[in-house]
PDB file of C-alpha atoms and ligand atoms in Angstrom:
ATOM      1  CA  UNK A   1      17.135  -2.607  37.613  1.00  0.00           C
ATOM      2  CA  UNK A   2      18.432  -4.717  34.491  1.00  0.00           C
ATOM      3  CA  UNK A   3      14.864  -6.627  34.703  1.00  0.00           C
ATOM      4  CA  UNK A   4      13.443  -2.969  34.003  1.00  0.00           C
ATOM      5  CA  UNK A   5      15.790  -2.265  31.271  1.00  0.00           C
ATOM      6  CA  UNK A   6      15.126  -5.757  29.695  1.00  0.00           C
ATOM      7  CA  UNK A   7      11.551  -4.631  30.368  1.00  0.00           C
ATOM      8  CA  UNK A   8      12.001  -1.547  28.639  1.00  0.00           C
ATOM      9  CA  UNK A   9      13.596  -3.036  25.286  1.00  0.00           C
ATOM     10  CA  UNK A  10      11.038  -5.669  25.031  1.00  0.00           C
ATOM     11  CA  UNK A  11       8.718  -3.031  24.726  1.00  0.00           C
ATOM     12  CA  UNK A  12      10.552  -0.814  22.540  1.00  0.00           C
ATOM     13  CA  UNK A  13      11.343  -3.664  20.428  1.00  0.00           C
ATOM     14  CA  UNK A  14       7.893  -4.447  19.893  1.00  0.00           C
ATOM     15  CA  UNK A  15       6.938  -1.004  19.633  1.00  0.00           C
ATOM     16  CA  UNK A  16       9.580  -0.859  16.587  1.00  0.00           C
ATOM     17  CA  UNK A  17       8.222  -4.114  15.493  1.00  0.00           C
ATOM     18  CA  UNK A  18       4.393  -3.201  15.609  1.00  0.00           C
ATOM     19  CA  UNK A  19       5.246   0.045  13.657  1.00  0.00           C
ATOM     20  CA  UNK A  20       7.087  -1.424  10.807  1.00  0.00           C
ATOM     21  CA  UNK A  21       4.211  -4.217  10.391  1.00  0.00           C
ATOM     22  CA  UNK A  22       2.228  -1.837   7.480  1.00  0.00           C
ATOM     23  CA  UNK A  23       5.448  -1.106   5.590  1.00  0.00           C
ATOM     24  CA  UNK A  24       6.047  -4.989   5.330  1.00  0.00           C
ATOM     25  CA  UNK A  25       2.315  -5.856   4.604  1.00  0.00           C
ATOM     26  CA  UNK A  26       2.320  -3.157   1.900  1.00  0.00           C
ATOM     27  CA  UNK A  27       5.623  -4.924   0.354  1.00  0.00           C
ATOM     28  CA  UNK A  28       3.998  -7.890   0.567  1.00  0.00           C
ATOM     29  CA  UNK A  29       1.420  -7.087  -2.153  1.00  0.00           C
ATOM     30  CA  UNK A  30       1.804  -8.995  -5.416  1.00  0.00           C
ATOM     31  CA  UNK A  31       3.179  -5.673  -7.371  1.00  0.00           C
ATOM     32  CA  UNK A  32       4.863  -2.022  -6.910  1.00  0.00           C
ATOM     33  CA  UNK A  33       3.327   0.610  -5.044  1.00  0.00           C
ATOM     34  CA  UNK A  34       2.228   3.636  -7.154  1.00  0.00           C
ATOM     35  CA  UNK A  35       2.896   7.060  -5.176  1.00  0.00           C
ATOM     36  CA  UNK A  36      -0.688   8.083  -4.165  1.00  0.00           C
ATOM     37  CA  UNK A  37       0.273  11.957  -3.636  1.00  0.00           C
ATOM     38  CA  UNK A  38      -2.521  12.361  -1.133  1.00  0.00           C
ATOM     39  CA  UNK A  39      -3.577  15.988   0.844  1.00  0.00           C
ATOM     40  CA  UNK A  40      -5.798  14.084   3.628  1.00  0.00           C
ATOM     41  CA  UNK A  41      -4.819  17.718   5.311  1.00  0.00           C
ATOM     42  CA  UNK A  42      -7.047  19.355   1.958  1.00  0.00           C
ATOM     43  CA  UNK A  43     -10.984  19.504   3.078  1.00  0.00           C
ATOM     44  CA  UNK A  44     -12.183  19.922  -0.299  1.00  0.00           C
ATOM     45  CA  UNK A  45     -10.570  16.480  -1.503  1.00  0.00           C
ATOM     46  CA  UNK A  46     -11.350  14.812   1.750  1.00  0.00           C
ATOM     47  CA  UNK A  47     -15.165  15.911   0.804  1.00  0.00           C
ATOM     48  CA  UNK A  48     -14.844  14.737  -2.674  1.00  0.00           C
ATOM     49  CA  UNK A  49     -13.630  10.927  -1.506  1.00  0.00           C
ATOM     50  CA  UNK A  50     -16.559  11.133   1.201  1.00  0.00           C
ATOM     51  CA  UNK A  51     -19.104  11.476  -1.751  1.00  0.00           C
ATOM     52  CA  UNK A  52     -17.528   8.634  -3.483  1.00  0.00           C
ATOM     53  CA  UNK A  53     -16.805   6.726  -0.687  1.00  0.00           C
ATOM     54  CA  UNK A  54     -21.103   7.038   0.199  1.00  0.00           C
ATOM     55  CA  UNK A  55     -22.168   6.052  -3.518  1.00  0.00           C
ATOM     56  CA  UNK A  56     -19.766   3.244  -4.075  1.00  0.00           C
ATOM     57  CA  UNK A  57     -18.130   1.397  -1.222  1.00  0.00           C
ATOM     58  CA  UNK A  58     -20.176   2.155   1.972  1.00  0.00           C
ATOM     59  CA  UNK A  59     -22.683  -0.781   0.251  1.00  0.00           C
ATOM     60  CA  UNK A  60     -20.069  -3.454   1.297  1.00  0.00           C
ATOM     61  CA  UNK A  61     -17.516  -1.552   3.717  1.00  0.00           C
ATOM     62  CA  UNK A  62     -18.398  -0.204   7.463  1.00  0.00           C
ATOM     63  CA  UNK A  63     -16.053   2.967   8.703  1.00  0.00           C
ATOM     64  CA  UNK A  64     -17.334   1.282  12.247  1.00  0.00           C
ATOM     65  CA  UNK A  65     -15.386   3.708  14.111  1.00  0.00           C
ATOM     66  CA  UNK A  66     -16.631   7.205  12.444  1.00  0.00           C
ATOM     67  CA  UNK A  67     -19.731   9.018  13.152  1.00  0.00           C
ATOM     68  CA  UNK A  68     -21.993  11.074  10.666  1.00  0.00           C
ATOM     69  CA  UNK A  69     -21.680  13.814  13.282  1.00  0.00           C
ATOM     70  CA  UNK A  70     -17.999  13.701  13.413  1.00  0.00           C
ATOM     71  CA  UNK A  71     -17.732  14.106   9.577  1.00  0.00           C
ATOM     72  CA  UNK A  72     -20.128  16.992   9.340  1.00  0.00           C
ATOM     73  CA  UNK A  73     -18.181  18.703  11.876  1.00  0.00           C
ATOM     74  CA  UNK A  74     -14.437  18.080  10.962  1.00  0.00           C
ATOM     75  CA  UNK A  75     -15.241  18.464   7.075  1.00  0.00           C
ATOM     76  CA  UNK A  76     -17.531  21.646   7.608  1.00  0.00           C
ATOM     77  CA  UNK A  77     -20.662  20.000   6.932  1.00  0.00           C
ATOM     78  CA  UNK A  78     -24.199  20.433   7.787  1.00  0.00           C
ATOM     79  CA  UNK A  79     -26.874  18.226   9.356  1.00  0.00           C
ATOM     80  CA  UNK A  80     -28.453  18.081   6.600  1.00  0.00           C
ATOM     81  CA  UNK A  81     -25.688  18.140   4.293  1.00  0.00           C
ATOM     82  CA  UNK A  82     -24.302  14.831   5.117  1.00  0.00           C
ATOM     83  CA  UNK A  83     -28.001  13.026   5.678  1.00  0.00           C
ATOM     84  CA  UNK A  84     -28.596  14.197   2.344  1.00  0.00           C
ATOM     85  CA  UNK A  85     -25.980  13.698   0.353  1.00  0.00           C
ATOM     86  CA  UNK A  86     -23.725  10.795   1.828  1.00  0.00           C
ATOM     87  CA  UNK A  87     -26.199   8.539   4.443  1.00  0.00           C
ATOM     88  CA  UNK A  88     -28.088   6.702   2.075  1.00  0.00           C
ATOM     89  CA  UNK A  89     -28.368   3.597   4.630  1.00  0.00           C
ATOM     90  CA  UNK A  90     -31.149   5.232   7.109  1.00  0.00           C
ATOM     91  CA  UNK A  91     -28.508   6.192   9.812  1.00  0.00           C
ATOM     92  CA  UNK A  92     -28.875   8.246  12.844  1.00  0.00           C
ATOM     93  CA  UNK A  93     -26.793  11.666  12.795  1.00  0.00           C
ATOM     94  CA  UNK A  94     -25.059  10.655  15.842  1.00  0.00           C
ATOM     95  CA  UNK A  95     -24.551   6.738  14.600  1.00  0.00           C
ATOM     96  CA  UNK A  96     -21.105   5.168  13.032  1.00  0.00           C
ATOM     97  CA  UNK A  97     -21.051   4.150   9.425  1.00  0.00           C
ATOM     98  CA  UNK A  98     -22.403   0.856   9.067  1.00  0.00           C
ATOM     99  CA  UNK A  99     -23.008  -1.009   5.750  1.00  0.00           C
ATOM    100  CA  UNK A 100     -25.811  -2.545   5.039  1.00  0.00           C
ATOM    101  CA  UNK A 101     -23.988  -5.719   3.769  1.00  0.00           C
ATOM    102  CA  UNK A 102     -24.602  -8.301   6.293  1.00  0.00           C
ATOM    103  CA  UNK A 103     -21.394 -10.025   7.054  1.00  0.00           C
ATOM    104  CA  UNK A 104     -22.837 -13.727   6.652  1.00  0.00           C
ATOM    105  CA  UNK A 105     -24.426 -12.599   3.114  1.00  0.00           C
ATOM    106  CA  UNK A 106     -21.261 -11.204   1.993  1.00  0.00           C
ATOM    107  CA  UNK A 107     -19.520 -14.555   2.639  1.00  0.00           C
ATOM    108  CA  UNK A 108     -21.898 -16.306   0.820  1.00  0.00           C
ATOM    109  CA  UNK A 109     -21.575 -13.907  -2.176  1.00  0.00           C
ATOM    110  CA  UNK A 110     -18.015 -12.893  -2.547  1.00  0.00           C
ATOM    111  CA  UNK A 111     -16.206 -16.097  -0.626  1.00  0.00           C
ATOM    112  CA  UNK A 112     -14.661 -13.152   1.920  1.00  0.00           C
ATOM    113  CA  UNK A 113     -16.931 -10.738   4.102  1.00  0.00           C
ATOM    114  CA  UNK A 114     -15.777  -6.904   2.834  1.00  0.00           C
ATOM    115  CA  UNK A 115     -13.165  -6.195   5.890  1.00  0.00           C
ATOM    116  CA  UNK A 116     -13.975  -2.473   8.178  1.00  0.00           C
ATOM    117  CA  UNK A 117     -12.162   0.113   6.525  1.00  0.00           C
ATOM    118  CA  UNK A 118     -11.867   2.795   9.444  1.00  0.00           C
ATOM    119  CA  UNK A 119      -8.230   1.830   9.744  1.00  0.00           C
ATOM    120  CA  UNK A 120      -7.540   1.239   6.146  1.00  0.00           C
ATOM    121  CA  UNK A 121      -5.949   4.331   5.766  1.00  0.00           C
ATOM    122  CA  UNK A 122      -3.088   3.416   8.842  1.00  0.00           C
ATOM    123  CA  UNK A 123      -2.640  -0.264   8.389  1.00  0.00           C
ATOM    124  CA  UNK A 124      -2.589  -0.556   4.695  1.00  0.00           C
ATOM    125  CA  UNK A 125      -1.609   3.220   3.810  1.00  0.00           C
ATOM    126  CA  UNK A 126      -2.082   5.198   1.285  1.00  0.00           C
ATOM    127  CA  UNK A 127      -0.225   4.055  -1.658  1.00  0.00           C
ATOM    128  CA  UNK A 128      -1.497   0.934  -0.975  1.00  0.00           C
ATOM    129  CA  UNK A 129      -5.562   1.760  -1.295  1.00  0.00           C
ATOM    130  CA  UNK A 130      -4.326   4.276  -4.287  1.00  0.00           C
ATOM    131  CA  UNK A 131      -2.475   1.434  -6.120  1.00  0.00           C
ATOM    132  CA  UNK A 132      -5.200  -1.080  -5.177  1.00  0.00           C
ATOM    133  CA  UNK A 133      -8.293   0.625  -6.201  1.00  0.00           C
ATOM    134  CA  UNK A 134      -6.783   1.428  -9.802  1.00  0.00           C
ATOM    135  CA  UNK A 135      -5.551  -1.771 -10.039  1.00  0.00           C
ATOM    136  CA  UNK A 136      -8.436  -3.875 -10.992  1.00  0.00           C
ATOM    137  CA  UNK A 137      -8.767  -6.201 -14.087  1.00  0.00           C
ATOM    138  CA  UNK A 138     -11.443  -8.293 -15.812  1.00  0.00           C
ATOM    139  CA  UNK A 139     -10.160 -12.200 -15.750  1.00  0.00           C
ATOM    140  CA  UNK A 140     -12.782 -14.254 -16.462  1.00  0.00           C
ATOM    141  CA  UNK A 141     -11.605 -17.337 -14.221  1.00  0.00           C
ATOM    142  CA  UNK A 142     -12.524 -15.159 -11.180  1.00  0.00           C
ATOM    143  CA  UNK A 143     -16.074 -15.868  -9.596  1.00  0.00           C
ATOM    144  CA  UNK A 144     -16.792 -12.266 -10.360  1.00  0.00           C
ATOM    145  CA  UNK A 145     -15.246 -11.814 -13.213  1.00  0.00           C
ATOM    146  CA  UNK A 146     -12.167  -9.071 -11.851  1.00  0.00           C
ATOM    147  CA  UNK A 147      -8.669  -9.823 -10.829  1.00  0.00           C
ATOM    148  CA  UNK A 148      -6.078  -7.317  -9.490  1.00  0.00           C
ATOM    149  CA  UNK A 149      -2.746  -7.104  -9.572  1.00  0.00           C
ATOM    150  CA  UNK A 150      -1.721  -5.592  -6.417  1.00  0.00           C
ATOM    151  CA  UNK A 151      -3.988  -8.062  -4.387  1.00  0.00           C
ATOM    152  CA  UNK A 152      -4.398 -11.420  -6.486  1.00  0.00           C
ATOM    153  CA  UNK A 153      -7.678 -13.257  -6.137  1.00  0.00           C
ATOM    154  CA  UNK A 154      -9.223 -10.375  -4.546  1.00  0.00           C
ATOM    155  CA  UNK A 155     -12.634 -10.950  -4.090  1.00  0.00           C
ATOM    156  CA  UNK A 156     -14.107  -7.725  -4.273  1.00  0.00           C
ATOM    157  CA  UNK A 157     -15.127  -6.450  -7.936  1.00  0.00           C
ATOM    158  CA  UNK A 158     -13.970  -3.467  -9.759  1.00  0.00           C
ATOM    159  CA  UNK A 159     -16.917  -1.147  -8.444  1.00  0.00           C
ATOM    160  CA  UNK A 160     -15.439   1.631  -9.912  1.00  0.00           C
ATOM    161  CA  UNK A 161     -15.546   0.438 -13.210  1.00  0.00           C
ATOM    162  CA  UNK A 162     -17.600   2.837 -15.045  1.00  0.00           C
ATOM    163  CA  UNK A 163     -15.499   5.673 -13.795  1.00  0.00           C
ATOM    164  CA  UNK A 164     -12.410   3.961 -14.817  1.00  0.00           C
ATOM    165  CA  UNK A 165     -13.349   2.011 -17.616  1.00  0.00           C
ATOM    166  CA  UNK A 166     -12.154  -1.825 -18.169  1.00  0.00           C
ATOM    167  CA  UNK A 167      -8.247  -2.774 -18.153  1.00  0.00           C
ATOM    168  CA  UNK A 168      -6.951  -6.119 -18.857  1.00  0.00           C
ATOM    169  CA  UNK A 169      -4.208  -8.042 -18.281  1.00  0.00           C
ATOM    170  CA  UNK A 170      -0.883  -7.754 -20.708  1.00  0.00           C
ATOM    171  CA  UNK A 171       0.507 -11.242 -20.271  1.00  0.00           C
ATOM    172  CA  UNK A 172       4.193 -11.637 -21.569  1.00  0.00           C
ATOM    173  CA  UNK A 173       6.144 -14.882 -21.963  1.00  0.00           C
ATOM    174  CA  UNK A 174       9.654 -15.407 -21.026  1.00  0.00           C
ATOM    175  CA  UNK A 175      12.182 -16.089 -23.482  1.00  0.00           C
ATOM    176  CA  UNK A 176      12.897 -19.482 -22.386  1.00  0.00           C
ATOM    177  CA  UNK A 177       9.499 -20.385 -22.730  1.00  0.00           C
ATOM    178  CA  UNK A 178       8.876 -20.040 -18.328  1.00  0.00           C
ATOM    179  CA  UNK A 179       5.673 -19.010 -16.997  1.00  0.00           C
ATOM    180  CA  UNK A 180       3.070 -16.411 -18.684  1.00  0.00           C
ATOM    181  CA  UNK A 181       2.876 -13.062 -16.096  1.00  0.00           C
ATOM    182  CA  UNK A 182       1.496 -10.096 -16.361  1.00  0.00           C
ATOM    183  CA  UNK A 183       3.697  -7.090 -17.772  1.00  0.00           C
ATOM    184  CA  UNK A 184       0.780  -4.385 -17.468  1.00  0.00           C
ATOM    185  CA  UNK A 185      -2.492  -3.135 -17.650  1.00  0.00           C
ATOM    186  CA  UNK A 186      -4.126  -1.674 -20.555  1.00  0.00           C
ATOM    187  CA  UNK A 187      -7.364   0.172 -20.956  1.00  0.00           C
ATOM    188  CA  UNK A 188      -9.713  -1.725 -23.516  1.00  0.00           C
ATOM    189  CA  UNK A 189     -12.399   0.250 -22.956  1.00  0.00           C
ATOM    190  CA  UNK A 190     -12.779   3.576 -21.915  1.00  0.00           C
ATOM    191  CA  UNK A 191     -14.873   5.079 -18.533  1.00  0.00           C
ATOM    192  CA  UNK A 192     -16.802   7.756 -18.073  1.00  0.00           C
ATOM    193  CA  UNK A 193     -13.748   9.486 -16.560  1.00  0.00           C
ATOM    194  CA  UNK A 194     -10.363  10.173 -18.612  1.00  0.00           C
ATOM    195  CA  UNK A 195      -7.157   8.812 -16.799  1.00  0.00           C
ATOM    196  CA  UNK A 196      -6.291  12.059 -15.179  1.00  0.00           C
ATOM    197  CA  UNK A 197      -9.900  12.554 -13.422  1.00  0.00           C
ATOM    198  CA  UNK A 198      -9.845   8.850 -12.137  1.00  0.00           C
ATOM    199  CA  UNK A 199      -6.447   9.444 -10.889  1.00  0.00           C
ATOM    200  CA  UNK A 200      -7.709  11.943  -9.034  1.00  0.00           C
ATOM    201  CA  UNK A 201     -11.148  10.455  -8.211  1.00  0.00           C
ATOM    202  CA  UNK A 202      -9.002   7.490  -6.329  1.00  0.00           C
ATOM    203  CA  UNK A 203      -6.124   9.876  -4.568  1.00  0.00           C
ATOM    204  CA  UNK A 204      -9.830  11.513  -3.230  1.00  0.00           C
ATOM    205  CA  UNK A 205     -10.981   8.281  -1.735  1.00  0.00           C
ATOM    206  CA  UNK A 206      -7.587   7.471  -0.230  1.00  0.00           C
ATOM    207  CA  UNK A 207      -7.556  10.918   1.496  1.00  0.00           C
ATOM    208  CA  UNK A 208     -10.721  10.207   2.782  1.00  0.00           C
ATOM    209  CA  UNK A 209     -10.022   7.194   4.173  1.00  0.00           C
ATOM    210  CA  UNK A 210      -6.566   8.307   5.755  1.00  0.00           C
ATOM    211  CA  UNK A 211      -9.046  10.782   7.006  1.00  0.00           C
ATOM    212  CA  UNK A 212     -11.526   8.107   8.190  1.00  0.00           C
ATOM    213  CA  UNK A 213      -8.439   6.267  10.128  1.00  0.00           C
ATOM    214  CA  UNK A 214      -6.802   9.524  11.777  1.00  0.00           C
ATOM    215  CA  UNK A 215      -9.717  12.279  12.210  1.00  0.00           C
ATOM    216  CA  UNK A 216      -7.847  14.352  14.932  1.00  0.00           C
ATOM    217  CA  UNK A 217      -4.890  14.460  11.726  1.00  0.00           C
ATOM    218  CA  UNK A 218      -7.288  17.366  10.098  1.00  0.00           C
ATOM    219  CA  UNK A 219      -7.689  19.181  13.980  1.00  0.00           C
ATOM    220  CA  UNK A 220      -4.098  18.759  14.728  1.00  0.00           C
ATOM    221  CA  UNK A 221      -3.106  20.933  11.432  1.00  0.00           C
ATOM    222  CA  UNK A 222      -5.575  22.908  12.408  1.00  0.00           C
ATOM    223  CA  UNK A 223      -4.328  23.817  15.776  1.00  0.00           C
ATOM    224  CA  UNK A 224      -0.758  23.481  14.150  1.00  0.00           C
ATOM    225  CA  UNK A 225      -1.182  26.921  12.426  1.00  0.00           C
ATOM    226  CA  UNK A 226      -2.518  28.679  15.476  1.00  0.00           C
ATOM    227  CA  UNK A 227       0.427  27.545  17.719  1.00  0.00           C
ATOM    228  CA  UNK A 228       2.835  29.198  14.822  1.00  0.00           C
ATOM    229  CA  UNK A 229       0.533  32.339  14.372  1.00  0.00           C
ATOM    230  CA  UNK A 230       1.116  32.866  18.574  1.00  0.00           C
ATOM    231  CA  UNK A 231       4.549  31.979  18.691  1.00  0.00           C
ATOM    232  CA  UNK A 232       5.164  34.396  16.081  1.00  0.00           C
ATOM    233  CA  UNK A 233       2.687  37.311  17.873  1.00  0.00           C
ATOM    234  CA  UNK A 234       5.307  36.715  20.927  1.00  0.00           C
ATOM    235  CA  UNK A 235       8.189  36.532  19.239  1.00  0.00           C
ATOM    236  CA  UNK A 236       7.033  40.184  17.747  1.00  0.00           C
ATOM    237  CA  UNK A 237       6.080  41.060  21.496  1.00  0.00           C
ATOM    238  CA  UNK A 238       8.841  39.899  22.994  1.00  0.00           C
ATOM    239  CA  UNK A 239      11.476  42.037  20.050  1.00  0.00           C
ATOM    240  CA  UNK A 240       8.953  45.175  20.891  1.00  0.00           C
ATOM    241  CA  UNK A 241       9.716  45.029  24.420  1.00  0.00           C
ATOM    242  CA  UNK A 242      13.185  44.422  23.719  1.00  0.00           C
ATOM    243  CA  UNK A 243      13.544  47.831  21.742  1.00  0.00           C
ATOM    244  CA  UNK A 244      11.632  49.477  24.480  1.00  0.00           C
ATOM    245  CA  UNK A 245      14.328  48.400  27.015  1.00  0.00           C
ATOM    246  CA  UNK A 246      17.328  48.761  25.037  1.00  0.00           C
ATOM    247  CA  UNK A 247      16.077  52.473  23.926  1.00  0.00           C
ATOM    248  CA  UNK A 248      17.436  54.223  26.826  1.00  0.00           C
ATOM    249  CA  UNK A 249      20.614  51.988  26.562  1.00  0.00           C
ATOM    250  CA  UNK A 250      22.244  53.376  23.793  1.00  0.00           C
TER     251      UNK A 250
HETATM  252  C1  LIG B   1     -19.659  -5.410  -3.718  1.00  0.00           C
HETATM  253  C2  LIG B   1     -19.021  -5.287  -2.439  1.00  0.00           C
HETATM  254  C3  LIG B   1     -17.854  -4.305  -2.332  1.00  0.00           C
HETATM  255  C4  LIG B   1     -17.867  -2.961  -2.656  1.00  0.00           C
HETATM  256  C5  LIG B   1     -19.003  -2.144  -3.194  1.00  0.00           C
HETATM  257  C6  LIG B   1     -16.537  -2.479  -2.314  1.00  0.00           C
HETATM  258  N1  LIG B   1     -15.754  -3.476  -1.815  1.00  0.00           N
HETATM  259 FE1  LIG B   1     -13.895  -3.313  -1.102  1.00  0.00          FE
HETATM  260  N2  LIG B   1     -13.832  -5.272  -0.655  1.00  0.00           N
HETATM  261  C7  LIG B   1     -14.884  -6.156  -0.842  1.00  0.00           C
HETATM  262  C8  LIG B   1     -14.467  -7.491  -0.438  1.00  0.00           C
HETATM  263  C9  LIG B   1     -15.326  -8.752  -0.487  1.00  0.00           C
HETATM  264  C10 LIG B   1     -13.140  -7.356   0.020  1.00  0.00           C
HETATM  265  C11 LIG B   1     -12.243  -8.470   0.567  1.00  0.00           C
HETATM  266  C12 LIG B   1     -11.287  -8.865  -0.516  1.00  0.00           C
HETATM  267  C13 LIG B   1     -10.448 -10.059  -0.133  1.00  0.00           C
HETATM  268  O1  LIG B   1      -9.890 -10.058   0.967  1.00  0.00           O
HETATM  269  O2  LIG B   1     -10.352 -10.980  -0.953  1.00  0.00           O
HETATM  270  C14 LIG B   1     -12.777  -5.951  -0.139  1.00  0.00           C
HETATM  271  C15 LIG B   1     -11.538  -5.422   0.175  1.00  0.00           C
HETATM  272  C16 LIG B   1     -11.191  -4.079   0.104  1.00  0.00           C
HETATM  273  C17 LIG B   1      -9.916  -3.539   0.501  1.00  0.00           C
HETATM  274  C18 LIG B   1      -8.734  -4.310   1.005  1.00  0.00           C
HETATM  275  C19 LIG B   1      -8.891  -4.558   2.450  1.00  0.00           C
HETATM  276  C20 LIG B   1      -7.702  -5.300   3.001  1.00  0.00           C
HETATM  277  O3  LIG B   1      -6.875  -4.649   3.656  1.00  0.00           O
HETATM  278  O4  LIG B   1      -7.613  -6.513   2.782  1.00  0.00           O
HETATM  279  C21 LIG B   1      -9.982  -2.177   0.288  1.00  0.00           C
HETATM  280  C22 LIG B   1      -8.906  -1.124   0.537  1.00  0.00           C
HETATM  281  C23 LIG B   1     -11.285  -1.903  -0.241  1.00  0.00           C
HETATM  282  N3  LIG B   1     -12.000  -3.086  -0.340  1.00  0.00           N
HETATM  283  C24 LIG B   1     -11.710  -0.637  -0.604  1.00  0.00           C
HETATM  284  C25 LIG B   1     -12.933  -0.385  -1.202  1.00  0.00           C
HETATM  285  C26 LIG B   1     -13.326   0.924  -1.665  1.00  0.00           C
HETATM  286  C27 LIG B   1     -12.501   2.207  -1.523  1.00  0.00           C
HETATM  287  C28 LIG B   1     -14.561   0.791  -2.221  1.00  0.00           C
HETATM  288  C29 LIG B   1     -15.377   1.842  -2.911  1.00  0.00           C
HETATM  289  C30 LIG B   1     -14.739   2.458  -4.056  1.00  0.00           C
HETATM  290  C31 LIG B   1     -14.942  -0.623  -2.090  1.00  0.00           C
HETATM  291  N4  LIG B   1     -13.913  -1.295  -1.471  1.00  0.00           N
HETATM  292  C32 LIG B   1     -16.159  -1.151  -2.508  1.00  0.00           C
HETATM  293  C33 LIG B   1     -16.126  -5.860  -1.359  1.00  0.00           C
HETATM  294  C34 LIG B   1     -16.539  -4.610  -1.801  1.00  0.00           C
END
């Protein structure tokens, strides 16, 4: 009997334990956490992140546990819709995303082979990938030329450059002469998008990857609505009846 309850806590504990892990990786970043503001639950912005997440990340990143199939059918897609317009890597309809990247190359190239991003969206969250992605800065003592303040030494590259346009670091000093560090980021030169559009371009991506790492989250609001729509249709049932009885009460 106690050996069960013992049992029991253990596993709560680590249950507890295992489900505050993202919250202290996501503190453990090497700066603040901007709110992303994400509606993974909105279609049309979960579509808009797909697109960008086909034309500029899918060339390193796998999503190895979603299926073209699966994201035609939960984001309203056709067939041809997604072969078209987001499988540019000769897929099969019914195949998972892979990248074309091979792993080994990857380590040769960036030092660090581009890590599976189908549970990005859970392990990392969402004002993590939001902070990250518009957190990039050129520093030329990096391999590749980009730095980032939320991940140091990263050793992926700003891909989203020409979007955003080029930051770099604000180093301050401190008054009694310690070490230089970073105070901010400034835009030197501008992208193709204006702050506002890139904002959103980015909270896009990190819907669709919170998306990517909880599929049945879109199905589950889905079904969500239809459960209140009933309840309500037999609430109203059950007053109609009600009145019915109580009629030749009174
Ligand atoms: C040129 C290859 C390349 C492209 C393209 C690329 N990445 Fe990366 N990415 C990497 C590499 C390499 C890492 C590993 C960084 C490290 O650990 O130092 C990485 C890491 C990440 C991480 C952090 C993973 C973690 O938890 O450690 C995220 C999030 C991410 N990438 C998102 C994206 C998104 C979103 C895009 C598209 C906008 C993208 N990446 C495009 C190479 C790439």
């Amino acid at each position: 009997m106690i050996k069960n309850v013992m049992t029991k806590l253990g596993l709560s504990l680590a249950v507890a334990l295992t489900s505050m892990a993202p919250a202290a990786l996501a503190a453990g970043g090497g700066g603040k956490l901007l709110p992303a503001n994400t509606r993974p639950d909105n279609i049309a912005s979960v579509q808009r992140g797909a697109k960008l997440f086909f034309n500029y990340c899918v060339g390193c990143h796998s999503l190895q546990f979603v299926r073209y199939s699966r994201i035609a059918e939960d984001l309203g897609l056709s067939e041809e819709q997604v072969m078209k317009n987001l499988n540019f890597t000769g897929g099969k309809f019914g195949d998972t995303v892979v990248s074309p990247m091979r792993a080994a190359d990857a380590a040769v190239w960036f030092g660090k082979a581009p890590p599976d991003l189908s549970l990005e969206g859970r392990s990392k969250g969402a004002d993590w990938i939001y902070t990250y992605l518009k957190s990039f800065y050129v520093d030329p003592s990096r391999p590749l030329g980009w730095n980032n303040t939320l991940f140091p030494g990263a050793s992926m590259p700003n891909v989203l450059w020409e979007l955003q346009g080029i930051q770099r670091a604000k180093v301050g000093h401190a008054k009694d002469g310690g070490e230089a560090h970073i105070e901010g980021l400034e835009l030197v030169q501008p992208g193709t998008q204006s702050a506002q559009q890139f904002d959103d371009s980015v909270r896009d991506l990190t819907s669709f990857l919170q998306y990517a790492a909880e599929p049945a989250a879109l199905k589950r609001q889905k079904l969500g609505a239809w459960v209140v729509l009933y309840l309500a249709f037999f609430t109203f049932l059950a007053w109609l009846l009600k009145k019915e009885y109580w009629k030749d009460v009174h």
